[in-house]
Amino acid sequence: MLAKKTIVLGITGSIAAYKAANIASELTQAGARVEVVMTESATRFITPLTLRSLTGRPVVTDMFEPATEYSLEHVALAEAANVVVIAPATANTIAKLAAGIADDMLTCTVLATNAPVILAPAMHASMLQNPVTQDNLAKLKARGFTIVEPGYGHLASGKAGWGRLADIETIIGTIKQVLGRKDDLSGKRIVVTAGGTQEPIDPVRHIGNRSSGKMGYAVAEAARDRGATVTLISAPTSLPEPVGTVVVQVQTASQMKEAVAKAAARADVLIMAAAVADYQPKDTAKNKIKKETPDLTLELVRTPDILAEVKGDFIRVGFAAESENLVANAKQKLQKKQLDLIIANDITSTGSGFGADTNQVTLIDRKGKVESLPLLTKREVADRILDKVVKLF
Ligand code: CTP
């Protein structure tokens, strides 16, 4: 995704400028060619040498200094960019961009580029809240700039407020999303479910399962990175919500069914990676069950089968978690649930299944074609699944 992409990283004069070093480092490690452009004031906060060392590329600070292959002709940098990211972006630079002012290398580059531009503002809360800044941001958004909203937290003034540079993961997630816009799932709406549903017994207890949600989240992120519009319907997990996706948090199978029905109505693809409980307590106790009786019997009833029951015209992808007769059981599920593709995994094999970062799966399509993949990271598995989905369109 980031490999071989040219990313112009603009750094402006905010105390958060030091965080740009991490962004530059992560993007470079992911294989991107990172061209750093710093404003004069940014160089007061962090040295060009730091960025040059991290990116292995010359850093542009002065339009008139013929030190780099780009500085004589600023348009060349604008043309080479696959994306321009300004992080941190100060109120001053945002105002200049909104007004079309081009008085340094960074603002010239933005004015001259056809590449998408991402701004990650960082400034004191009062400057951010000033209507002028808000108007400028709205204007740039309307022109197609992507704004990575600043967060709430400790500011350089010592006070807490809005204006803190967004997390590095959020900024990098946004870069991936923007770069993916033209990829093979561009324009497609994909609904992904993830995590294990929880069926409440009483206000403190539930029946759950060991799903970590990692597989579904990896599918959601991969689809996002390939340009899809992603709705992630998630049962409780401990994972951060993927940037650039619409996340619907649910708890029970019934809630997931409702959320899936709503989202799938407009979907091109439904990928059910969630581990949905098959049974739920017949009644949920209103109050905490006390241990008054020596034994407790719970009556369980079936939950709805979301995948089998959801209506609509879209590509249906299911998972089959099996501990025996992998292919035969998965084929049966594919038939029974009228799926286009099923991903079978043997939950007993090492390195696969619940909680792991890797997975070893077998893909079976509706024509009965069986493809066993080697042990891969969940992200790699996600991309292999999406390769198949692309072919199904
Ligand atoms: N699934 C679903 N609704 C359910 C149970 C499962 O939509 N109530 C989906 C899962 O998300 C998965 C597929 O159906 O994509 C198969 O799930 P799995 O648990 O392997 O199979 P089950 O149909 O539950 O059958 P069994 O538990 O008997 O193996």
CSV table of C-alpha atoms and ligand atoms in Angstrom, one decimal:
chain,number,residue,atom,x,y,z
A,1,MET,CA,0.0,0.0,0.0
A,2,LEU,CA,2.7,2.5,1.0
A,3,ALA,CA,5.6,0.8,-0.8
A,4,LYS,CA,7.0,2.9,-3.6
A,5,LYS,CA,4.5,5.7,-3.0
A,6,THR,CA,5.9,9.3,-3.0
A,7,ILE,CA,4.6,11.0,0.0
A,8,VAL,CA,5.3,14.7,0.5
A,9,LEU,CA,5.3,15.3,4.2
A,10,GLY,CA,4.9,19.0,5.1
A,11,ILE,CA,5.9,20.1,8.5
A,12,THR,CA,4.9,23.5,9.9
A,13,GLY,CA,5.9,25.5,13.0
A,14,SER,CA,4.1,23.8,15.8
A,15,ILE,CA,5.5,22.2,19.0
A,16,ALA,CA,4.0,19.0,17.6
A,17,ALA,CA,6.6,19.2,14.8
A,18,TYR,CA,8.7,16.6,16.6
A,19,LYS,CA,5.9,14.1,16.1
A,20,ALA,CA,6.4,14.4,12.4
A,21,ALA,CA,9.7,12.5,12.9
A,22,ASN,CA,7.7,9.4,13.9
A,23,ILE,CA,5.4,9.8,10.9
A,24,ALA,CA,8.4,10.1,8.5
A,25,SER,CA,10.1,7.1,10.1
A,26,GLU,CA,7.1,4.8,9.9
A,27,LEU,CA,6.2,5.8,6.3
A,28,THR,CA,9.9,5.2,5.3
A,29,GLN,CA,10.0,1.8,7.0
A,30,ALA,CA,6.8,0.9,5.1
A,31,GLY,CA,8.7,1.4,1.9
A,32,ALA,CA,7.4,4.9,0.9
A,33,ARG,CA,9.6,7.6,-0.5
A,34,VAL,CA,9.1,10.4,1.9
A,35,GLU,CA,9.9,13.9,0.7
A,36,VAL,CA,9.9,16.3,3.6
A,37,VAL,CA,9.2,20.0,3.1
A,38,MET,CA,9.6,22.2,6.2
A,39,THR,CA,8.5,25.7,6.7
A,40,GLU,CA,11.0,28.2,8.1
A,41,SER,CA,9.3,28.1,11.5
A,42,ALA,CA,9.2,24.3,11.6
A,43,THR,CA,13.0,24.2,11.5
A,44,ARG,CA,13.0,26.1,14.8
A,45,PHE,CA,11.2,23.1,16.4
A,46,ILE,CA,13.0,20.2,14.7
A,47,THR,CA,16.1,20.1,12.5
A,48,PRO,CA,16.0,19.1,8.8
A,49,LEU,CA,18.9,16.8,9.7
A,50,THR,CA,16.6,14.7,11.8
A,51,LEU,CA,14.2,14.2,9.0
A,52,ARG,CA,16.9,13.7,6.4
A,53,SER,CA,18.4,11.0,8.5
A,54,LEU,CA,15.0,9.2,9.0
A,55,THR,CA,13.9,9.4,5.4
A,56,GLY,CA,17.3,9.1,3.6
A,57,ARG,CA,16.2,11.9,1.3
A,58,PRO,CA,17.1,15.6,1.1
A,59,VAL,CA,14.8,17.9,3.0
A,60,VAL,CA,13.4,21.0,1.4
A,61,THR,CA,13.3,24.1,3.5
A,62,ASP,CA,14.0,27.0,1.1
A,63,MET,CA,12.6,27.6,-2.3
A,64,PHE,CA,15.6,29.5,-3.5
A,65,GLU,CA,18.3,27.2,-2.3
A,66,PRO,CA,19.4,24.9,-5.1
A,67,ALA,CA,20.2,22.1,-2.7
A,68,THR,CA,17.9,19.4,-3.9
A,69,GLU,CA,16.6,18.0,-7.2
A,70,TYR,CA,13.2,19.6,-6.4
A,71,SER,CA,14.0,23.0,-5.0
A,72,LEU,CA,14.7,24.8,-8.4
A,73,GLU,CA,11.4,23.6,-9.8
A,74,HIS,CA,8.8,23.3,-7.0
A,75,VAL,CA,6.3,21.9,-9.5
A,76,ALA,CA,8.3,18.7,-9.9
A,77,LEU,CA,7.7,17.8,-6.3
A,78,ALA,CA,4.0,18.6,-6.6
A,79,GLU,CA,3.8,16.3,-9.6
A,80,ALA,CA,5.8,13.5,-8.1
A,81,ALA,CA,3.5,13.3,-5.0
A,82,ASN,CA,1.0,10.5,-4.7
A,83,VAL,CA,-0.3,12.3,-1.6
A,84,VAL,CA,0.7,15.5,0.3
A,85,VAL,CA,0.3,15.3,4.1
A,86,ILE,CA,0.9,18.3,6.3
A,87,ALA,CA,1.4,17.2,9.9
A,88,PRO,CA,1.3,19.3,12.0
A,89,ALA,CA,-0.6,22.0,10.1
A,90,THR,CA,-0.6,25.3,11.9
A,91,ALA,CA,-3.5,27.8,11.8
A,92,ASN,CA,-1.2,30.1,9.7
A,93,THR,CA,-0.5,27.5,7.1
A,94,ILE,CA,-4.2,26.5,7.0
A,95,ALA,CA,-5.1,30.1,6.4
A,96,LYS,CA,-2.6,30.5,3.6
A,97,LEU,CA,-3.8,27.4,1.9
A,98,ALA,CA,-7.4,28.5,2.2
A,99,ALA,CA,-6.5,31.9,0.6
A,100,GLY,CA,-4.3,30.4,-2.1
A,101,ILE,CA,-1.1,32.1,-0.8
A,102,ALA,CA,2.1,30.4,-2.0
A,103,ASP,CA,5.0,32.1,-0.3
A,104,ASP,CA,7.1,29.1,0.6
A,105,MET,CA,8.0,25.7,-0.8
A,106,LEU,CA,5.2,23.9,1.1
A,107,THR,CA,2.3,26.2,0.1
A,108,CYS,CA,3.7,26.4,-3.5
A,109,THR,CA,3.7,22.6,-3.6
A,110,VAL,CA,0.1,22.3,-2.3
A,111,LEU,CA,-1.1,25.0,-4.8
A,112,ALA,CA,0.6,23.1,-7.7
A,113,THR,CA,-0.3,19.5,-6.9
A,114,ASN,CA,-3.1,17.4,-8.3
A,115,ALA,CA,-2.5,14.8,-5.6
A,116,PRO,CA,-4.9,14.5,-2.6
A,117,VAL,CA,-3.9,16.7,0.4
A,118,ILE,CA,-4.3,15.7,4.0
A,119,LEU,CA,-4.1,18.2,6.8
A,120,ALA,CA,-3.5,17.2,10.4
A,121,PRO,CA,-4.0,20.5,12.4
A,122,ALA,CA,-2.3,21.1,15.7
A,123,MET,CA,-2.6,24.4,17.6
A,124,HIS,CA,-3.9,25.9,20.8
A,125,ALA,CA,-7.6,25.3,21.4
A,126,SER,CA,-8.5,28.9,21.1
A,127,MET,CA,-6.9,29.2,17.7
A,128,LEU,CA,-8.6,26.1,16.5
A,129,GLN,CA,-12.0,27.3,17.8
A,130,ASN,CA,-11.6,30.8,16.2
A,131,PRO,CA,-14.2,31.1,13.5
A,132,VAL,CA,-11.5,32.2,11.0
A,133,THR,CA,-9.7,28.9,11.4
A,134,GLN,CA,-13.0,26.9,11.4
A,135,ASP,CA,-14.0,28.7,8.2
A,136,ASN,CA,-10.7,28.0,6.6
A,137,LEU,CA,-10.9,24.3,7.4
A,138,ALA,CA,-14.5,24.1,6.1
A,139,LYS,CA,-13.4,25.8,2.9
A,140,LEU,CA,-10.5,23.4,2.4
A,141,LYS,CA,-12.7,20.4,3.2
A,142,ALA,CA,-15.2,21.6,0.6
A,143,ARG,CA,-12.3,21.7,-1.9
A,144,GLY,CA,-11.5,18.1,-1.3
A,145,PHE,CA,-8.8,18.3,1.4
A,146,THR,CA,-8.9,15.6,4.0
A,147,ILE,CA,-8.7,16.9,7.6
A,148,VAL,CA,-7.5,14.6,10.3
A,149,GLU,CA,-9.4,16.1,13.2
A,150,PRO,CA,-7.2,17.1,16.1
A,151,GLY,CA,-7.8,15.4,19.4
A,152,TYR,CA,-8.4,16.5,23.0
A,153,GLY,CA,-5.5,16.5,25.5
A,154,HIS,CA,-2.6,18.2,27.0
A,155,LEU,CA,-1.5,21.3,25.0
A,156,ALA,CA,1.8,23.2,25.0
A,157,SER,CA,0.1,25.9,27.1
A,158,GLY,CA,-0.1,23.5,30.0
A,159,LYS,CA,-3.9,23.3,29.7
A,160,ALA,CA,-6.0,20.6,28.3
A,161,GLY,CA,-8.2,21.3,25.2
A,162,TRP,CA,-8.9,20.5,21.6
A,163,GLY,CA,-6.1,21.1,19.2
A,164,ARG,CA,-3.6,18.2,19.9
A,165,LEU,CA,-2.2,16.6,16.8
A,166,ALA,CA,-4.2,13.4,16.0
A,167,ASP,CA,-2.5,10.1,16.9
A,168,ILE,CA,0.2,8.9,14.5
A,169,GLU,CA,-1.8,5.8,13.7
A,170,THR,CA,-4.8,7.9,12.8
A,171,ILE,CA,-2.7,10.0,10.4
A,172,ILE,CA,-1.0,7.0,8.8
A,173,GLY,CA,-4.4,5.2,8.5
A,174,THR,CA,-5.8,8.2,6.7
A,175,ILE,CA,-2.8,8.3,4.3
A,176,LYS,CA,-3.5,4.6,3.5
A,177,GLN,CA,-7.1,5.3,3.0
A,178,VAL,CA,-6.5,8.3,0.7
A,179,LEU,CA,-3.9,6.4,-1.3
A,180,GLY,CA,-6.4,3.4,-1.6
A,181,ARG,CA,-9.1,5.5,-3.2
A,182,LYS,CA,-8.2,4.5,-6.7
A,183,ASP,CA,-7.7,0.9,-5.9
A,184,ASP,CA,-9.6,-2.2,-7.0
A,185,LEU,CA,-12.5,-1.8,-4.5
A,186,SER,CA,-13.0,1.8,-5.2
A,187,GLY,CA,-16.7,2.7,-5.1
A,188,LYS,CA,-17.7,-0.6,-3.6
A,189,ARG,CA,-19.6,-0.7,-0.3
A,190,ILE,CA,-18.5,-3.5,1.9
A,191,VAL,CA,-20.0,-4.6,5.2
A,192,VAL,CA,-17.7,-6.5,7.5
A,193,THR,CA,-18.7,-8.1,10.9
A,194,ALA,CA,-16.1,-8.9,13.5
A,195,GLY,CA,-15.7,-10.1,17.1
A,196,GLY,CA,-17.6,-12.5,19.2
A,197,THR,CA,-21.2,-11.6,20.3
A,198,GLN,CA,-22.1,-11.6,23.9
A,199,GLU,CA,-25.4,-12.9,25.1
A,200,PRO,CA,-26.3,-11.5,28.6
A,201,ILE,CA,-27.4,-13.7,31.4
A,202,ASP,CA,-27.9,-10.9,33.9
A,203,PRO,CA,-26.5,-7.4,34.2
A,204,VAL,CA,-22.9,-8.7,35.0
A,205,ARG,CA,-22.6,-11.9,33.1
A,206,HIS,CA,-22.8,-13.0,29.5
A,207,ILE,CA,-22.2,-16.0,27.3
A,208,GLY,CA,-19.3,-15.2,25.0
A,209,ASN,CA,-16.6,-16.8,22.9
A,210,ARG,CA,-12.9,-16.5,22.3
A,211,SER,CA,-13.0,-14.4,19.1
A,212,SER,CA,-10.6,-11.4,19.3
A,213,GLY,CA,-12.0,-9.6,16.2
A,214,LYS,CA,-8.6,-9.4,14.6
A,215,MET,CA,-9.6,-11.2,11.4
A,216,GLY,CA,-12.6,-9.1,10.8
A,217,TYR,CA,-10.8,-5.9,11.6
A,218,ALA,CA,-8.0,-6.9,9.2
A,219,VAL,CA,-10.6,-7.4,6.5
A,220,ALA,CA,-12.1,-4.0,7.2
A,221,GLU,CA,-8.7,-2.2,7.1
A,222,ALA,CA,-7.7,-4.0,3.9
A,223,ALA,CA,-10.9,-3.2,2.2
A,224,ARG,CA,-10.5,0.4,3.2
A,225,ASP,CA,-7.0,0.5,1.9
A,226,ARG,CA,-8.2,-0.8,-1.4
A,227,GLY,CA,-10.7,2.0,-1.8
A,228,ALA,CA,-13.9,0.5,-0.5
A,229,THR,CA,-16.4,2.3,1.7
A,230,VAL,CA,-16.5,0.1,4.8
A,231,THR,CA,-19.0,-0.4,7.5
A,232,LEU,CA,-17.6,-2.5,10.3
A,233,ILE,CA,-20.2,-4.0,12.6
A,234,SER,CA,-18.3,-5.1,15.6
A,235,ALA,CA,-19.1,-7.1,18.7
A,236,PRO,CA,-17.0,-6.1,21.7
A,237,THR,CA,-13.2,-6.4,21.1
A,238,SER,CA,-10.2,-4.7,22.6
A,239,LEU,CA,-9.1,-3.4,19.2
A,240,PRO,CA,-9.0,0.3,18.2
A,241,GLU,CA,-11.6,1.3,15.6
A,242,PRO,CA,-10.1,1.4,12.2
A,243,VAL,CA,-9.7,4.9,10.9
A,244,GLY,CA,-11.8,5.8,7.9
A,245,THR,CA,-14.5,3.2,8.4
A,246,VAL,CA,-18.0,3.5,9.8
A,247,VAL,CA,-18.0,1.4,13.0
A,248,VAL,CA,-21.2,0.1,14.5
A,249,GLN,CA,-20.7,-1.3,17.9
A,250,VAL,CA,-23.1,-4.1,19.0
A,251,GLN,CA,-23.2,-6.7,21.7
A,252,THR,CA,-25.7,-9.5,20.9
A,253,ALA,CA,-26.5,-11.6,17.9
A,254,SER,CA,-29.9,-9.9,17.6
A,255,GLN,CA,-28.3,-6.5,17.6
A,256,MET,CA,-25.8,-7.6,15.0
A,257,LYS,CA,-28.6,-9.0,12.9
A,258,GLU,CA,-30.4,-5.7,12.9
A,259,ALA,CA,-27.2,-3.7,12.1
A,260,VAL,CA,-26.3,-6.1,9.3
A,261,ALA,CA,-29.8,-5.9,7.8
A,262,LYS,CA,-29.6,-2.1,7.8
A,263,ALA,CA,-26.1,-1.8,6.4
A,264,ALA,CA,-26.5,-4.7,3.9
A,265,ALA,CA,-29.4,-3.0,2.2
A,266,ARG,CA,-27.0,-0.7,0.3
A,267,ALA,CA,-24.0,-3.1,0.2
A,268,ASP,CA,-22.1,-4.7,-2.6
A,269,VAL,CA,-20.5,-7.3,-0.3
A,270,LEU,CA,-21.1,-8.7,3.1
A,271,ILE,CA,-18.2,-10.5,4.9
A,272,MET,CA,-19.3,-12.2,8.1
A,273,ALA,CA,-16.1,-12.7,10.1
A,274,ALA,CA,-17.9,-12.4,13.4
A,275,ALA,CA,-18.2,-15.4,15.7
A,276,VAL,CA,-21.9,-15.1,16.3
A,277,ALA,CA,-23.3,-17.0,19.4
A,278,ASP,CA,-25.6,-19.8,18.3
A,279,TYR,CA,-27.5,-19.7,21.6
A,280,GLN,CA,-28.7,-17.0,24.0
A,281,PRO,CA,-30.3,-17.3,27.4
A,282,LYS,CA,-34.0,-17.5,27.0
A,283,ASP,CA,-34.5,-14.8,29.6
A,284,THR,CA,-32.0,-12.2,30.8
A,285,ALA,CA,-32.3,-11.7,34.6
A,286,LYS,CA,-33.1,-8.0,35.4
A,287,ASN,CA,-31.0,-8.2,38.6
A,288,LYS,CA,-27.7,-10.0,39.3
A,289,ILE,CA,-28.3,-13.7,39.9
A,290,LYS,CA,-27.3,-14.4,43.5
A,291,LYS,CA,-25.8,-17.7,44.5
A,292,GLU,CA,-28.7,-18.8,46.6
A,293,THR,CA,-29.2,-22.2,45.0
A,294,PRO,CA,-26.4,-24.7,44.7
A,295,ASP,CA,-26.9,-25.4,41.0
A,296,LEU,CA,-28.2,-23.1,38.3
A,297,THR,CA,-29.7,-24.2,35.1
A,298,LEU,CA,-29.8,-21.8,32.2
A,299,GLU,CA,-32.3,-22.3,29.4
A,300,LEU,CA,-30.8,-21.4,26.1
A,301,VAL,CA,-32.6,-20.7,22.8
A,302,ARG,CA,-31.2,-20.4,19.3
A,303,THR,CA,-30.1,-17.0,18.0
A,304,PRO,CA,-31.0,-15.9,14.5
A,305,ASP,CA,-28.6,-17.1,11.8
A,306,ILE,CA,-27.7,-13.7,10.4
A,307,LEU,CA,-25.9,-14.8,7.3
A,308,ALA,CA,-28.5,-17.3,6.3
A,309,GLU,CA,-31.4,-14.9,6.9
A,310,VAL,CA,-30.1,-11.6,5.6
A,311,LYS,CA,-31.9,-10.5,2.4
A,312,GLY,CA,-30.5,-8.6,-0.6
A,313,ASP,CA,-28.5,-8.8,-3.7
A,314,PHE,CA,-24.8,-8.7,-2.7
A,315,ILE,CA,-21.8,-11.0,-2.6
A,316,ARG,CA,-22.0,-13.1,0.5
A,317,VAL,CA,-18.8,-14.3,2.2
A,318,GLY,CA,-18.8,-16.4,5.3
A,319,PHE,CA,-16.3,-18.0,7.7
A,320,ALA,CA,-16.4,-21.5,9.0
A,321,ALA,CA,-14.6,-22.2,12.2
A,322,GLU,CA,-14.1,-26.0,12.4
A,323,SER,CA,-12.2,-28.4,14.5
A,324,GLU,CA,-12.8,-31.4,12.2
A,325,ASN,CA,-13.8,-32.3,8.6
A,326,LEU,CA,-12.8,-28.8,7.6
A,327,VAL,CA,-13.6,-28.8,3.8
A,328,ALA,CA,-16.7,-31.0,4.0
A,329,ASN,CA,-18.3,-28.9,6.8
A,330,ALA,CA,-17.4,-25.6,5.2
A,331,LYS,CA,-18.9,-26.8,1.8
A,332,GLN,CA,-22.0,-27.7,3.6
A,333,LYS,CA,-22.2,-24.2,5.2
A,334,LEU,CA,-21.6,-22.6,1.9
A,335,GLN,CA,-24.6,-24.5,0.4
A,336,LYS,CA,-26.9,-24.0,3.3
A,337,LYS,CA,-26.2,-20.3,3.7
A,338,GLN,CA,-26.2,-19.7,-0.1
A,339,LEU,CA,-22.7,-18.1,0.0
A,340,ASP,CA,-20.4,-17.0,-2.8
A,341,LEU,CA,-17.3,-17.7,-0.8
A,342,ILE,CA,-16.4,-19.4,2.5
A,343,ILE,CA,-13.2,-19.1,4.4
A,344,ALA,CA,-12.6,-22.2,6.5
A,345,ASN,CA,-10.2,-22.3,9.3
A,346,ASP,CA,-9.1,-25.2,11.5
A,347,ILE,CA,-9.2,-23.7,14.9
A,348,THR,CA,-7.1,-26.5,16.3
A,349,SER,CA,-4.0,-25.8,14.2
A,350,THR,CA,-1.2,-23.8,15.7
A,351,GLY,CA,-0.8,-20.2,14.6
A,352,SER,CA,-4.5,-20.0,13.5
A,353,GLY,CA,-7.7,-19.0,15.0
A,354,PHE,CA,-8.7,-17.0,18.1
A,355,GLY,CA,-6.4,-14.3,19.3
A,356,ALA,CA,-3.5,-15.1,16.9
A,357,ASP,CA,-2.1,-12.5,14.5
A,358,THR,CA,-1.7,-15.2,11.9
A,359,ASN,CA,-4.2,-17.6,10.3
A,360,GLN,CA,-4.2,-20.6,8.0
A,361,VAL,CA,-7.3,-20.8,5.9
A,362,THR,CA,-8.9,-22.6,3.0
A,363,LEU,CA,-11.0,-20.7,0.5
A,364,ILE,CA,-13.9,-22.4,-1.1
A,365,ASP,CA,-16.1,-20.7,-3.8
A,366,ARG,CA,-19.6,-21.6,-4.9
A,367,LYS,CA,-18.2,-23.6,-7.8
A,368,GLY,CA,-16.5,-25.9,-5.3
A,369,LYS,CA,-13.0,-24.7,-6.0
A,370,VAL,CA,-10.8,-25.3,-3.0
A,371,GLU,CA,-7.7,-23.2,-2.3
A,372,SER,CA,-5.6,-23.8,0.8
A,373,LEU,CA,-3.4,-20.8,1.7
A,374,PRO,CA,-0.2,-21.1,3.8
A,375,LEU,CA,0.1,-19.6,7.3
A,376,LEU,CA,-0.1,-15.9,6.7
A,377,THR,CA,-0.7,-12.7,8.8
A,378,LYS,CA,-4.4,-11.9,9.2
A,379,ARG,CA,-3.8,-8.9,7.1
A,380,GLU,CA,-2.4,-11.0,4.3
A,381,VAL,CA,-5.3,-13.4,4.6
A,382,ALA,CA,-7.7,-10.4,4.4
A,383,ASP,CA,-6.1,-9.3,1.1
A,384,ARG,CA,-6.3,-12.8,-0.4
A,385,ILE,CA,-10.0,-12.9,0.5
A,386,LEU,CA,-10.5,-9.5,-1.1
A,387,ASP,CA,-8.6,-10.7,-4.3
A,388,LYS,CA,-11.3,-13.4,-4.6
A,389,VAL,CA,-14.1,-10.9,-3.9
A,390,VAL,CA,-12.8,-8.6,-6.7
A,391,LYS,CA,-13.0,-11.6,-9.1
A,392,LEU,CA,-16.6,-12.3,-8.1
A,393,PHE,CA,-17.8,-8.9,-9.2
B,1,CTP,N1,-23.1,-16.9,11.4
B,1,CTP,C1,-24.2,-16.1,11.5
B,1,CTP,N2,-25.2,-16.2,12.4
B,1,CTP,C2,-25.1,-17.1,13.4
B,1,CTP,C3,-24.0,-18.1,13.4
B,1,CTP,C4,-23.0,-17.9,12.4
B,1,CTP,O1,-24.3,-15.2,10.6
B,1,CTP,N3,-26.0,-17.2,14.3
B,1,CTP,C5,-22.1,-16.8,10.4
B,1,CTP,C6,-20.7,-16.6,10.9
B,1,CTP,O2,-20.4,-15.3,11.0
B,1,CTP,C7,-19.9,-17.3,9.8
B,1,CTP,C8,-20.8,-18.4,9.3
B,1,CTP,O3,-22.1,-18.0,9.7
B,1,CTP,O4,-19.6,-16.4,8.7
B,1,CTP,C9,-20.5,-19.8,9.9
B,1,CTP,O5,-20.4,-19.7,11.3
B,1,CTP,P1,-20.0,-20.9,12.1
B,1,CTP,O6,-20.0,-20.6,13.6
B,1,CTP,O7,-18.7,-21.6,11.6
B,1,CTP,O8,-21.1,-21.9,11.8
B,1,CTP,P2,-22.6,-22.1,12.3
B,1,CTP,O9,-23.5,-21.8,11.2
B,1,CTP,O10,-22.8,-21.4,13.6
B,1,CTP,O11,-22.6,-23.7,12.5
B,1,CTP,P3,-21.9,-24.6,13.7
B,1,CTP,O12,-21.7,-23.7,14.9
B,1,CTP,O13,-22.9,-25.7,13.9
B,1,CTP,O14,-20.6,-25.1,13.1
